[in-house]
Coordinates of C-alpha atoms in Angstrom, one line a residue:
Chain A
M3 CA -48.0 -3.0 11.3
S4 CA -48.5 -1.8 14.9
D5 CA -51.9 -0.2 16.1
S6 CA -50.4 3.1 15.3
G7 CA -50.3 2.2 11.8
R8 CA -46.5 2.6 11.8
R9 CA -44.4 -0.2 10.6
R10 CA -42.5 -2.1 13.1
Y11 CA -38.7 -2.7 12.7
T12 CA -36.2 -5.4 14.0
V13 CA -32.6 -4.1 13.8
I14 CA -30.2 -6.9 13.7
G15 CA -26.8 -5.5 15.0
M16 CA -26.2 -2.4 17.3
G17 CA -23.0 -1.1 15.8
A18 CA -23.1 2.4 14.6
V19 CA -25.2 1.9 11.6
G20 CA -27.9 -0.3 13.4
G21 CA -27.9 2.1 16.5
Y22 CA -28.2 5.4 14.5
Y23 CA -30.8 4.4 12.2
G24 CA -32.8 2.3 14.7
A25 CA -32.7 5.1 17.2
R26 CA -33.9 7.5 14.5
L27 CA -36.9 5.4 13.5
A28 CA -37.9 4.7 17.5
A29 CA -37.6 8.3 18.1
A30 CA -40.2 8.9 15.2
G31 CA -42.7 6.5 16.9
H32 CA -41.7 3.2 15.3
R33 CA -41.5 0.1 17.6
V34 CA -38.0 -0.9 17.0
R35 CA -36.5 -4.2 18.3
F36 CA -32.8 -4.4 18.6
V37 CA -30.9 -7.6 18.4
A38 CA -27.6 -7.0 20.1
R39 CA -25.2 -9.4 21.5
S40 CA -22.8 -7.5 23.5
D41 CA -24.6 -4.3 24.2
A42 CA -28.2 -5.8 25.3
E43 CA -27.3 -5.4 29.0
H44 CA -26.0 -2.1 29.0
V45 CA -28.8 -0.6 26.8
R46 CA -31.3 -2.2 29.2
A47 CA -29.6 -0.5 32.2
V48 CA -28.8 2.8 30.7
G49 CA -30.4 3.2 27.3
L50 CA -29.4 3.8 23.7
R51 CA -27.6 7.0 23.3
V52 CA -26.8 8.9 20.0
E53 CA -25.0 12.2 19.7
S54 CA -25.8 13.8 16.5
P55 CA -25.8 17.4 14.9
G56 CA -29.4 16.5 14.1
G57 CA -30.3 16.3 17.8
D58 CA -29.3 13.9 20.4
L59 CA -31.3 11.0 21.6
L60 CA -31.4 8.9 24.8
L61 CA -33.9 5.9 24.4
H62 CA -34.6 3.5 27.1
P63 CA -36.6 0.3 26.9
D64 CA -38.7 1.2 30.0
D65 CA -39.9 4.4 28.5
D66 CA -39.5 4.2 24.9
A67 CA -40.7 1.7 22.2
I68 CA -37.6 0.0 21.8
E69 CA -36.7 -3.6 22.9
V70 CA -33.5 -5.1 23.1
H71 CA -32.9 -8.8 22.6
R72 CA -29.9 -10.9 22.6
D73 CA -31.1 -13.4 20.0
T74 CA -34.2 -13.6 17.6
T75 CA -35.1 -17.3 18.7
G76 CA -38.6 -17.0 19.7
L77 CA -39.2 -13.7 18.1
E78 CA -42.4 -12.9 16.0
P79 CA -41.8 -11.9 12.3
D80 CA -41.7 -8.2 11.9
D81 CA -42.7 -5.8 9.1
V82 CA -39.2 -4.5 8.2
V83 CA -35.9 -6.0 9.3
L84 CA -32.8 -4.0 9.1
V85 CA -29.6 -6.0 8.8
A86 CA -26.9 -3.8 10.3
V87 CA -24.1 -6.5 11.1
K88 CA -20.7 -6.6 9.2
T89 CA -20.7 -9.0 6.2
T90 CA -17.8 -10.8 7.9
D91 CA -20.8 -12.3 10.3
A92 CA -22.7 -13.8 7.3
D93 CA -23.6 -16.9 8.6
E94 CA -24.7 -15.4 12.2
A95 CA -26.6 -12.7 10.3
A96 CA -28.6 -15.5 8.4
R97 CA -29.1 -17.3 11.7
L98 CA -30.8 -14.4 13.2
L99 CA -32.7 -13.3 10.3
A100 CA -34.8 -16.6 9.7
P101 CA -36.9 -16.4 12.8
V102 CA -38.1 -12.7 12.2
V103 CA -39.0 -13.1 8.6
G104 CA -42.5 -13.9 7.5
E105 CA -45.0 -13.3 4.8
G106 CA -44.6 -9.8 3.7
T107 CA -41.4 -8.9 5.7
V108 CA -39.1 -6.4 4.1
V109 CA -35.3 -7.1 4.6
V110 CA -32.9 -4.3 4.4
A111 CA -29.1 -5.1 3.9
L112 CA -27.5 -2.1 5.6
Q113 CA -24.3 -3.3 4.8
N114 CA -21.1 -2.7 2.5
G115 CA -20.2 -4.6 -0.6
L116 CA -21.3 -6.6 -3.5
L117 CA -23.7 -9.4 -3.4
V118 CA -24.9 -8.9 0.0
E119 CA -28.5 -8.9 -0.9
Q120 CA -27.9 -12.4 -2.7
T121 CA -26.8 -13.8 0.7
L122 CA -29.7 -12.3 2.5
A123 CA -32.3 -13.5 -0.1
E124 CA -30.8 -17.2 0.4
A125 CA -31.2 -17.0 4.0
A126 CA -34.8 -15.4 3.9
P127 CA -36.6 -16.9 0.8
G128 CA -39.8 -15.4 0.0
A129 CA -38.8 -12.1 1.7
T130 CA -38.5 -8.9 -0.2
V131 CA -35.0 -7.8 -0.1
L132 CA -33.8 -4.4 -0.4
G133 CA -30.1 -2.9 -0.4
G134 CA -29.5 0.3 1.8
M135 CA -26.3 2.3 1.2
C136 CA -25.4 4.6 4.0
F137 CA -23.5 7.9 3.0
V138 CA -22.7 8.8 6.8
C139 CA -20.0 9.6 9.1
I140 CA -21.0 7.8 12.2
N141 CA -18.8 6.1 15.0
K142 CA -19.6 3.8 17.8
I143 CA -17.7 5.2 20.9
G144 CA -18.9 2.8 23.5
P145 CA -21.5 0.2 24.5
G146 CA -25.0 1.7 23.3
H147 CA -23.4 5.1 22.4
V148 CA -23.0 6.2 18.9
R149 CA -21.6 9.6 17.8
H150 CA -23.0 10.8 14.5
L151 CA -20.7 13.3 12.6
D152 CA -22.0 14.1 9.2
F153 CA -24.2 13.3 6.3
G154 CA -26.7 10.4 6.8
T155 CA -28.5 9.7 3.4
V156 CA -29.8 6.2 2.8
T157 CA -29.9 5.0 -0.7
L158 CA -32.7 2.4 -1.2
G159 CA -33.2 -0.2 -4.0
E160 CA -34.9 -3.5 -4.4
H161 CA -32.9 -6.6 -5.1
V162 CA -33.9 -8.8 -7.9
A163 CA -32.3 -12.0 -9.1
G164 CA -30.1 -11.3 -12.0
D165 CA -29.3 -7.8 -10.9
E166 CA -31.7 -6.2 -13.4
P167 CA -33.3 -2.8 -12.3
A168 CA -36.4 -3.6 -10.2
G169 CA -37.6 0.1 -10.5
V170 CA -38.7 2.1 -7.5
T171 CA -40.9 -0.6 -5.7
P172 CA -43.5 -0.1 -2.9
A173 CA -41.3 -1.6 -0.6
V174 CA -38.6 0.8 -1.4
D175 CA -40.8 3.8 -1.3
A176 CA -42.3 2.6 2.2
V177 CA -39.0 2.2 3.8
A178 CA -37.8 5.5 2.4
A179 CA -40.8 7.3 3.5
D180 CA -40.4 5.9 7.1
L181 CA -36.7 7.3 7.2
E182 CA -37.7 10.5 5.9
A183 CA -40.3 10.9 8.6
A184 CA -37.8 9.9 11.0
G185 CA -35.6 12.9 9.8
V186 CA -33.1 10.6 7.7
P187 CA -32.6 11.6 4.0
A188 CA -33.7 8.7 1.5
R189 CA -33.0 8.2 -2.0
R190 CA -35.0 5.9 -3.9
I191 CA -33.1 4.0 -6.7
A192 CA -34.5 2.0 -9.5
D193 CA -31.1 0.1 -10.2
L194 CA -29.6 -1.4 -7.0
A195 CA -26.7 -2.9 -8.7
T196 CA -25.5 0.3 -10.1
G197 CA -26.1 1.8 -6.7
R198 CA -23.8 -0.9 -5.2
W199 CA -21.1 0.0 -7.5
R200 CA -21.4 3.6 -7.1
K201 CA -21.0 2.9 -3.2
L202 CA -17.6 1.0 -4.2
V203 CA -16.4 4.1 -5.6
W204 CA -16.0 5.5 -2.2
N205 CA -15.5 2.4 -0.3
I206 CA -12.7 0.8 -2.2
P207 CA -10.1 3.6 -2.1
Y208 CA -10.7 5.1 1.3
N209 CA -11.3 2.0 3.5
G210 CA -8.3 0.3 2.1
L211 CA -6.0 3.2 1.9
S212 CA -6.8 4.4 5.3
V213 CA -5.8 1.2 6.8
V214 CA -2.7 0.6 4.6
L215 CA -1.3 4.2 5.1
D216 CA -2.5 4.6 8.8
A217 CA -4.5 7.8 7.7
G218 CA -7.8 9.6 7.7
T219 CA -9.8 10.7 4.5
D220 CA -8.4 14.3 5.2
E221 CA -4.9 13.2 5.1
L222 CA -5.4 11.1 1.8
M223 CA -7.0 14.2 0.1
A224 CA -4.4 16.6 1.4
D225 CA -1.5 15.0 -0.2
P226 CA -1.5 15.2 -4.2
A227 CA 0.1 11.6 -4.3
T228 CA -2.8 9.8 -2.6
R229 CA -5.5 11.9 -3.9
A230 CA -4.2 11.0 -7.5
L231 CA -4.3 7.5 -6.2
V232 CA -7.8 7.8 -4.6
A233 CA -8.8 9.0 -8.1
D234 CA -7.4 6.3 -10.1
L235 CA -8.8 3.8 -7.8
M236 CA -12.4 5.6 -8.2
R237 CA -11.8 5.6 -12.0
E238 CA -11.0 1.9 -12.1
V239 CA -14.1 1.0 -10.1
V240 CA -16.3 3.0 -12.6
A241 CA -14.9 1.2 -15.4
A242 CA -15.4 -2.3 -13.6
A243 CA -18.9 -1.3 -13.1
A244 CA -19.3 -0.4 -16.9
S245 CA -18.0 -3.7 -17.9
C246 CA -20.6 -5.5 -15.7
G247 CA -23.2 -3.7 -17.3
H248 CA -23.8 -0.8 -14.7
P249 CA -22.7 2.4 -16.1
I250 CA -21.9 5.2 -13.8
D251 CA -22.2 8.6 -15.1
E252 CA -19.1 10.7 -15.8
G253 CA -18.6 13.4 -13.0
F254 CA -19.3 11.0 -10.2
V255 CA -15.6 10.6 -9.5
D256 CA -15.2 14.3 -9.2
E257 CA -18.3 14.6 -7.1
M258 CA -16.8 11.9 -4.7
L259 CA -13.6 13.7 -4.4
T260 CA -15.1 17.1 -3.8
T261 CA -17.7 15.6 -1.0
T262 CA -14.8 13.9 0.7
E263 CA -12.6 16.9 0.8
A264 CA -15.5 18.7 2.2
M265 CA -16.2 16.2 5.0
T266 CA -15.3 16.5 8.4
P267 CA -12.0 14.4 8.9
Y268 CA -12.9 10.8 9.1
A269 CA -11.7 7.3 9.8
P270 CA -13.5 4.8 7.4
S271 CA -15.1 1.7 9.1
M272 CA -12.5 -0.5 7.9
K273 CA -9.9 1.7 9.5
L274 CA -11.8 1.5 12.9
D275 CA -12.2 -2.1 12.5
F276 CA -8.5 -2.5 11.8
D277 CA -7.3 -0.5 14.7
A278 CA -10.0 -2.3 17.1
G279 CA -8.6 -5.7 15.8
R280 CA -11.8 -6.8 14.4
P281 CA -12.2 -8.6 11.0
L282 CA -12.2 -6.5 7.8
E283 CA -14.9 -6.9 5.3
L284 CA -12.4 -7.7 2.6
D285 CA -14.6 -10.2 0.9
A286 CA -17.6 -7.9 0.2
I287 CA -15.7 -4.6 -0.4
Y288 CA -12.7 -6.1 -2.4
A289 CA -12.6 -9.9 -3.3
T290 CA -16.1 -10.1 -4.6
P291 CA -16.0 -7.0 -6.8
V292 CA -12.7 -8.1 -8.1
A293 CA -14.1 -11.5 -9.0
V294 CA -17.3 -10.2 -10.5
A295 CA -15.3 -7.7 -12.7
A296 CA -13.0 -10.4 -13.7
A297 CA -15.8 -12.7 -14.9
A298 CA -17.1 -9.9 -17.1
G299 CA -13.5 -9.6 -18.4
F300 CA -12.2 -6.5 -16.5
A301 CA -9.1 -6.7 -14.5
M302 CA -9.2 -4.5 -11.4
V303 CA -5.5 -4.1 -11.2
R304 CA -5.2 -1.4 -8.4
T305 CA -8.0 -2.7 -6.4
E306 CA -6.5 -6.3 -6.6
A307 CA -3.1 -4.9 -5.4
L308 CA -4.5 -3.0 -2.4
H309 CA -6.7 -5.9 -1.5
R310 CA -3.6 -8.0 -1.3
Q311 CA -1.9 -5.5 1.0
L312 CA -4.8 -5.5 3.2
R313 CA -5.0 -9.3 3.3
F314 CA -1.4 -9.3 4.5
L315 CA -2.2 -6.7 7.1
E316 CA -5.0 -8.6 8.5
A317 CA -3.3 -11.8 8.6
R318 CA -0.5 -10.3 10.5
A319 CA -2.7 -8.4 13.1
R320 CA -4.6 -11.9 13.7
R321 CA -1.1 -13.3 14.7
R322 CA 0.1 -10.6 16.8
Chain B
M17 CA 48.0 2.9 -12.3
S18 CA 50.1 2.5 -9.1
D19 CA 53.6 1.3 -9.0
S20 CA 52.1 -2.2 -8.0
G21 CA 50.4 -2.1 -11.4
R22 CA 47.0 -2.0 -9.6
R23 CA 44.3 0.2 -10.6
R24 CA 43.6 3.0 -8.0
Y25 CA 40.3 3.6 -6.8
T26 CA 38.3 6.3 -5.4
V27 CA 35.2 5.5 -3.5
I28 CA 32.6 8.3 -3.1
G29 CA 30.3 7.6 0.0
M30 CA 30.9 5.2 2.8
G31 CA 27.4 3.7 3.1
A32 CA 27.2 -0.1 3.3
V33 CA 28.0 -0.4 -0.6
G34 CA 31.0 1.9 -0.6
G35 CA 32.4 0.7 2.3
Y36 CA 32.1 -3.2 1.8
Y37 CA 33.3 -3.0 -2.1
G38 CA 35.9 -0.4 -1.3
A39 CA 37.4 -2.6 1.7
R40 CA 37.5 -5.6 -0.3
L41 CA 39.5 -3.8 -3.1
A42 CA 41.6 -2.3 -0.6
A43 CA 42.4 -5.8 1.1
A44 CA 43.4 -7.1 -2.5
G45 CA 46.1 -4.4 -2.7
H46 CA 44.5 -1.5 -4.4
R47 CA 45.1 1.8 -3.0
V48 CA 41.7 3.0 -2.1
R49 CA 40.5 6.7 -1.2
F50 CA 37.3 6.9 0.6
V51 CA 35.3 10.1 0.4
A52 CA 33.1 10.1 3.6
R53 CA 31.6 13.1 5.2
S54 CA 30.2 11.9 8.6
D55 CA 32.6 8.7 9.0
A56 CA 35.9 10.4 8.2
E57 CA 37.1 11.2 11.9
H58 CA 35.7 7.7 13.1
V59 CA 37.6 5.7 10.3
R60 CA 40.9 7.5 10.8
A61 CA 40.8 6.9 14.5
V62 CA 39.4 3.3 14.5
G63 CA 39.3 2.0 11.0
L64 CA 37.1 0.6 8.5
R65 CA 35.2 -2.6 9.9
V66 CA 33.7 -5.3 7.6
E67 CA 32.0 -8.2 9.0
S68 CA 31.3 -10.8 6.4
P69 CA 30.9 -14.4 5.8
G70 CA 33.7 -14.2 3.3
G71 CA 36.0 -12.9 5.9
D72 CA 36.0 -10.0 8.3
L73 CA 38.2 -7.0 7.6
L74 CA 39.7 -4.1 9.6
L75 CA 41.4 -1.5 7.5
H76 CA 43.2 1.3 9.1
P77 CA 44.6 4.4 7.3
D78 CA 47.8 4.1 9.1
D79 CA 48.6 0.4 8.3
D80 CA 46.6 -0.1 5.1
A81 CA 46.6 1.4 1.6
I82 CA 43.4 3.4 2.4
E83 CA 42.9 7.0 2.7
V84 CA 39.9 8.8 4.1
H85 CA 38.8 12.3 2.8
R86 CA 36.0 14.5 3.6
D87 CA 35.9 16.3 0.3
T88 CA 37.3 15.6 -3.2
T89 CA 38.6 19.3 -3.7
G90 CA 42.4 19.3 -4.3
L91 CA 42.6 15.6 -4.9
E92 CA 44.2 14.2 -8.1
P93 CA 42.1 12.1 -10.6
D94 CA 42.0 8.5 -10.1
D95 CA 42.0 5.3 -12.3
V96 CA 38.5 4.3 -11.3
V97 CA 35.9 6.1 -9.3
L98 CA 32.9 4.2 -7.7
V99 CA 29.9 6.3 -6.9
A100 CA 28.2 4.9 -3.8
V101 CA 26.1 7.7 -2.7
K102 CA 22.4 7.4 -2.8
T103 CA 20.8 8.8 -5.8
T104 CA 18.9 11.3 -3.7
D105 CA 22.2 13.0 -3.3
A106 CA 22.7 13.6 -7.1
D107 CA 24.0 17.3 -6.9
E108 CA 26.5 16.5 -4.3
A109 CA 27.6 13.6 -6.1
A110 CA 28.3 15.4 -9.2
R111 CA 30.3 18.0 -7.3
L112 CA 32.3 15.4 -5.7
L113 CA 33.0 13.5 -8.8
A114 CA 34.2 16.4 -10.9
P115 CA 37.9 16.9 -9.4
V116 CA 38.5 13.1 -9.5
V117 CA 37.9 12.5 -13.0
G118 CA 40.6 13.0 -15.7
E119 CA 41.6 11.4 -18.8
G120 CA 40.9 7.6 -18.7
T121 CA 39.0 7.6 -15.7
V122 CA 36.3 5.0 -15.3
V123 CA 33.3 6.0 -13.3
V124 CA 31.1 3.3 -12.0
A125 CA 27.6 3.9 -10.7
L126 CA 27.1 1.7 -7.9
Q127 CA 23.6 3.0 -7.6
N128 CA 20.0 1.9 -7.8
G129 CA 17.4 3.0 -10.6
L130 CA 17.1 4.0 -13.9
L131 CA 19.1 6.8 -15.7
V132 CA 21.8 7.2 -13.0
E133 CA 24.7 6.8 -15.5
Q134 CA 23.2 9.3 -17.8
T135 CA 23.4 11.8 -14.6
L136 CA 26.8 10.9 -13.9
A137 CA 27.9 11.0 -17.6
E138 CA 26.7 14.6 -17.5
A139 CA 28.8 15.7 -14.6
A140 CA 31.8 13.9 -15.8
P141 CA 32.1 14.6 -19.5
G142 CA 34.7 12.6 -21.4
A143 CA 34.8 9.7 -18.6
T144 CA 33.8 6.4 -19.4
V145 CA 30.9 5.2 -17.3
L146 CA 29.8 2.2 -16.0
G147 CA 26.4 1.0 -14.6
G148 CA 27.3 -1.5 -11.3
M149 CA 24.5 -3.5 -9.9
C150 CA 25.1 -4.9 -6.6
F151 CA 23.0 -8.2 -5.6
V152 CA 24.0 -8.1 -2.1
C153 CA 22.5 -8.3 1.5
I154 CA 24.6 -5.6 3.3
N155 CA 23.8 -3.1 6.3
K156 CA 25.8 -0.5 7.7
I157 CA 25.5 -0.8 11.4
G158 CA 27.6 2.1 12.7
P159 CA 30.1 4.5 11.4
G160 CA 32.7 2.7 9.5
H161 CA 31.0 -0.5 10.3
V162 CA 29.5 -2.8 7.6
R163 CA 27.9 -5.9 8.0
H164 CA 27.7 -8.2 5.0
L165 CA 25.0 -10.9 5.3
D166 CA 24.6 -12.8 1.9
F167 CA 25.5 -12.5 -1.7
G168 CA 27.5 -9.7 -3.3
T169 CA 27.7 -10.2 -7.1
V170 CA 28.2 -6.9 -9.1
T171 CA 26.9 -6.9 -12.5
L172 CA 29.0 -4.4 -14.8
G173 CA 27.9 -2.9 -18.1
E174 CA 29.1 0.2 -19.9
H175 CA 26.9 3.1 -20.6
V176 CA 26.4 4.6 -23.9
A177 CA 24.1 7.6 -25.0
G178 CA 20.8 6.2 -26.4
D179 CA 21.0 2.9 -24.3
E180 CA 22.3 0.8 -27.2
P181 CA 24.0 -2.3 -25.8
A182 CA 27.9 -1.3 -25.8
G183 CA 29.2 -5.0 -25.5
V184 CA 31.7 -6.2 -23.0
T185 CA 34.2 -3.4 -23.1
P186 CA 37.6 -3.2 -21.9
A187 CA 36.7 -0.9 -19.1
V188 CA 33.9 -3.3 -18.0
D189 CA 36.5 -6.2 -18.1
A190 CA 39.1 -4.3 -16.1
V191 CA 36.9 -3.3 -13.2
A192 CA 35.1 -6.9 -13.1
A193 CA 38.8 -8.6 -13.1
D194 CA 39.6 -6.3 -10.2
L195 CA 36.5 -7.3 -8.3
E196 CA 37.0 -11.0 -8.9
A197 CA 40.6 -10.9 -7.7
A198 CA 39.4 -9.2 -4.6
G199 CA 36.9 -12.0 -4.0
V200 CA 33.8 -10.4 -5.3
P201 CA 31.9 -12.2 -8.1
A202 CA 31.4 -9.9 -11.1
R203 CA 29.2 -10.4 -14.3
R204 CA 30.0 -8.6 -17.3
I205 CA 27.1 -7.7 -19.3
A206 CA 26.8 -6.1 -22.9
D207 CA 23.5 -4.4 -22.5
L208 CA 23.4 -2.2 -19.4
A209 CA 20.1 -0.8 -19.9
T210 CA 18.4 -4.4 -19.9
G211 CA 20.5 -5.0 -16.7
R212 CA 19.2 -1.8 -15.0
W213 CA 15.4 -3.2 -15.9
R214 CA 16.4 -6.5 -14.5
K215 CA 17.5 -4.8 -11.3
L216 CA 14.3 -3.1 -11.0
V217 CA 12.3 -6.5 -11.3
W218 CA 13.5 -7.0 -7.6
N219 CA 13.9 -3.5 -6.4
I220 CA 10.4 -2.2 -7.2
P221 CA 8.5 -4.9 -5.3
Y222 CA 10.6 -5.2 -2.3
N223 CA 11.7 -1.6 -1.5
G224 CA 8.3 -0.3 -1.8
L225 CA 6.1 -3.0 -0.2
S226 CA 8.8 -3.3 2.7
V227 CA 8.1 0.3 3.4
V228 CA 4.4 0.4 2.9
L229 CA 3.8 -2.8 4.9
D230 CA 6.5 -2.4 7.5
A231 CA 7.9 -6.0 6.6
G232 CA 11.0 -7.9 5.5
T233 CA 11.3 -9.9 2.5
D234 CA 10.6 -13.1 4.5
E235 CA 7.2 -11.9 5.6
L236 CA 6.4 -10.8 2.3
M237 CA 7.2 -14.0 0.5
A238 CA 5.6 -16.1 3.5
D239 CA 2.0 -14.5 2.9
P240 CA 0.2 -15.8 -0.4
A241 CA -1.5 -12.4 -0.8
T242 CA 1.9 -10.5 -0.7
R243 CA 3.8 -12.9 -2.8
A244 CA 1.2 -12.6 -5.5
L245 CA 1.5 -9.0 -5.3
V246 CA 5.4 -9.0 -5.6
A247 CA 5.0 -11.7 -8.7
D248 CA 2.4 -9.0 -10.2
L249 CA 4.8 -6.2 -9.6
M250 CA 7.8 -8.0 -11.1
R251 CA 5.6 -9.0 -14.3
E252 CA 4.7 -5.3 -14.5
V253 CA 8.5 -4.3 -14.7
V254 CA 9.4 -7.1 -17.1
A255 CA 6.5 -5.9 -19.4
A256 CA 7.6 -2.3 -19.2
A257 CA 11.1 -3.1 -20.0
A258 CA 9.9 -5.1 -23.3
S259 CA 8.1 -1.9 -24.3
C260 CA 11.0 0.1 -23.8
G261 CA 13.1 -2.4 -26.1
H262 CA 14.7 -4.1 -23.3
P263 CA 12.9 -7.6 -23.2
I264 CA 13.8 -9.8 -20.2
D265 CA 13.8 -13.6 -20.3
E266 CA 10.8 -15.6 -19.3
G267 CA 11.9 -17.3 -16.1
F268 CA 13.5 -14.4 -14.7
V269 CA 10.5 -13.5 -12.5
D270 CA 10.4 -17.0 -11.0
E271 CA 14.1 -17.0 -10.6
M272 CA 14.0 -13.8 -8.5
L273 CA 11.1 -15.2 -6.3
T274 CA 13.0 -18.3 -5.5
T275 CA 16.3 -16.6 -5.0
T276 CA 14.6 -14.2 -2.3
E277 CA 12.7 -17.1 -0.5
A278 CA 16.2 -18.6 -0.1
M279 CA 17.7 -15.3 1.2
T280 CA 18.4 -14.7 4.9
P281 CA 15.5 -12.5 6.1
Y282 CA 16.4 -9.0 4.9
A283 CA 15.2 -5.4 4.9
P284 CA 15.7 -3.9 1.8
S285 CA 17.8 -0.4 1.5
M286 CA 14.6 1.6 1.1
K287 CA 13.2 0.1 4.5
L288 CA 16.3 1.0 6.2
D289 CA 16.2 4.7 4.9
F290 CA 12.7 5.0 5.8
D291 CA 13.1 3.7 9.4
A292 CA 16.1 6.0 9.9
G293 CA 14.3 9.0 8.6
R294 CA 16.3 9.4 5.3
P295 CA 15.1 10.4 1.9
L296 CA 14.0 7.5 -0.1
E297 CA 15.2 6.9 -3.7
L298 CA 11.9 7.3 -5.2
D299 CA 13.0 9.3 -8.4
A300 CA 15.4 6.8 -9.5
I301 CA 13.6 3.6 -8.5
Y302 CA 9.8 4.6 -9.1
A303 CA 9.3 8.0 -10.7
T304 CA 11.9 7.7 -13.8
P305 CA 10.9 4.1 -14.5
V306 CA 7.1 4.9 -14.7
A307 CA 7.9 8.0 -16.7
V308 CA 10.4 6.1 -19.0
A309 CA 7.7 3.4 -19.6
A310 CA 4.8 5.9 -20.3
A311 CA 6.9 7.6 -23.0
A312 CA 7.2 3.9 -24.6
G313 CA 3.3 3.7 -24.3
F314 CA 3.3 1.3 -21.3
A315 CA 1.3 2.3 -18.1
M316 CA 3.0 0.7 -14.9
V317 CA -0.2 0.8 -13.1
R318 CA 0.8 -1.2 -9.9
T319 CA 4.3 0.5 -9.6
E320 CA 2.5 4.0 -10.0
A321 CA 0.1 3.1 -7.0
L322 CA 2.9 1.9 -4.9
H323 CA 5.0 4.9 -5.7
R324 CA 2.2 7.3 -4.7
Q325 CA 1.8 5.4 -1.3
L326 CA 5.4 5.7 -0.8
R327 CA 5.2 9.7 -1.7
F328 CA 2.6 10.0 1.0
L329 CA 4.7 8.2 3.7
E330 CA 7.8 10.0 3.0
A331 CA 6.0 13.3 3.0
R332 CA 4.5 12.4 6.3
A333 CA 7.6 11.3 7.8
R334 CA 9.4 14.4 6.8
R335 CA 6.6 16.5 8.6
R336 CA 6.6 14.5 11.7

């Protein structure tokens, strides 16, 4: 805890998510250390810029309470560590995480997919690990430059081994309160595993179909055929979650469809990764859920088919 | 029957299929009338050219027993009519068919998909209707110019209302014998409906995936992910056929996979249609099988998902 009484944050990764939420926390008075490989020099020179309907930000290490580091080696442990790197960098995230975790550190996985908290818990034994799911339309448009388009709620729940509901814990409440004070809507959930499956209800159809069909969410929703396919995929994820002991309320699929239709036209993160030639988060978003559901006796047939199309496209993109 | 004792043929459509099989029959001494809208002038001037590992052909209306017509109005009925237009032109095919069907005429649907014989039987009441399924790698590369790459077998069965097996009928035997004498391998089948489902085992995965993933059969088979998806789709078609009372022998899926792997790299017809901006045969190859299986209580989940992706891509291509 700093002298101001505010929790200090380390943000691993300066992609759209790390940049946006880290900047909001810094603007609210938290000391925020960013760990950013490629963006470090740019931010030291020019600052971290966020454009947002909720107010633009330009934070500079000389004037504001932000620091920029290229690595975590030699850094002290911090109160809260936000892990905001892609799940495709899991080994690197584990390596960066270890030095900044000490007694009482809360680690928050601001990542997509299933079993991501398990991975961090193994890398940081003894830490309190939260899952944070961002429902936000946000793009990184250049070094140290993030454009926030719409939404922004972070849903927070505490991870416990075995995926039982942990309840709304003090750590969840503390991080949620910090976010709210920084102007970021936060939801506290008692059951993280169900929350993760709910997030997949959106991620599985839109991420994959946007890549396979080279289309944004608006195009996918405007065509009755793909709208029906999105809905089928969503219902399949809901059924898989129920088979794994994480029932999702009826009506959630319709809510997701309606919310997405009302969104600013948007390219999901996997589409941006694909177009930029970056690795896709296929394990966390597709392979792991399919395997977890299969172990519970449920075959995610449509999801598996979409996953196989994505594997083909990613492998071909790597060859070209 | 002509003076030579050989059956006379009318071929409706001068795409790859009509051009190739019509040319083979003409070269074997049958009088063959082609009905070709856009190619008529070219063939009258230059002839019909077929390149094939089984021997090249160049047939000219002045020298050979071929005729080229732009329409069937005013033509006499013929012994056999091969319908070799896309199923997307069903109304036009019915209109062209009527004048050339008389007593004893045999109509052969050299078309893809399910229920295509029913459509022709309605357009030509009283005619004997056969289904002909071509297992052939063949491309039309220009007006009146067909390139035959590999294979060529035509599987023939007679259509009867209600889809019961008709047995190997005299009409099936007669057309098969003509094809064989023309150097085209022919298979006579007793059960056309099962034959149509067997053909879908190949058509459903390769046609759709080649369009959605912009890939040839060789690429789809070389990647383990898409090879597994192809196999899953094939097994789904086999299960659908069984639900509709048309069991397909175990081992057929493996046979199709192995045959396709051994093929010259090949773009399925739907891929060629898509790349050329032509309509796709989505009703005959996807919508109808899905609906027929659903009526029998079987959900073709993967096929339906692929169909919806294809609908999206076709609609977008039409808008662009």
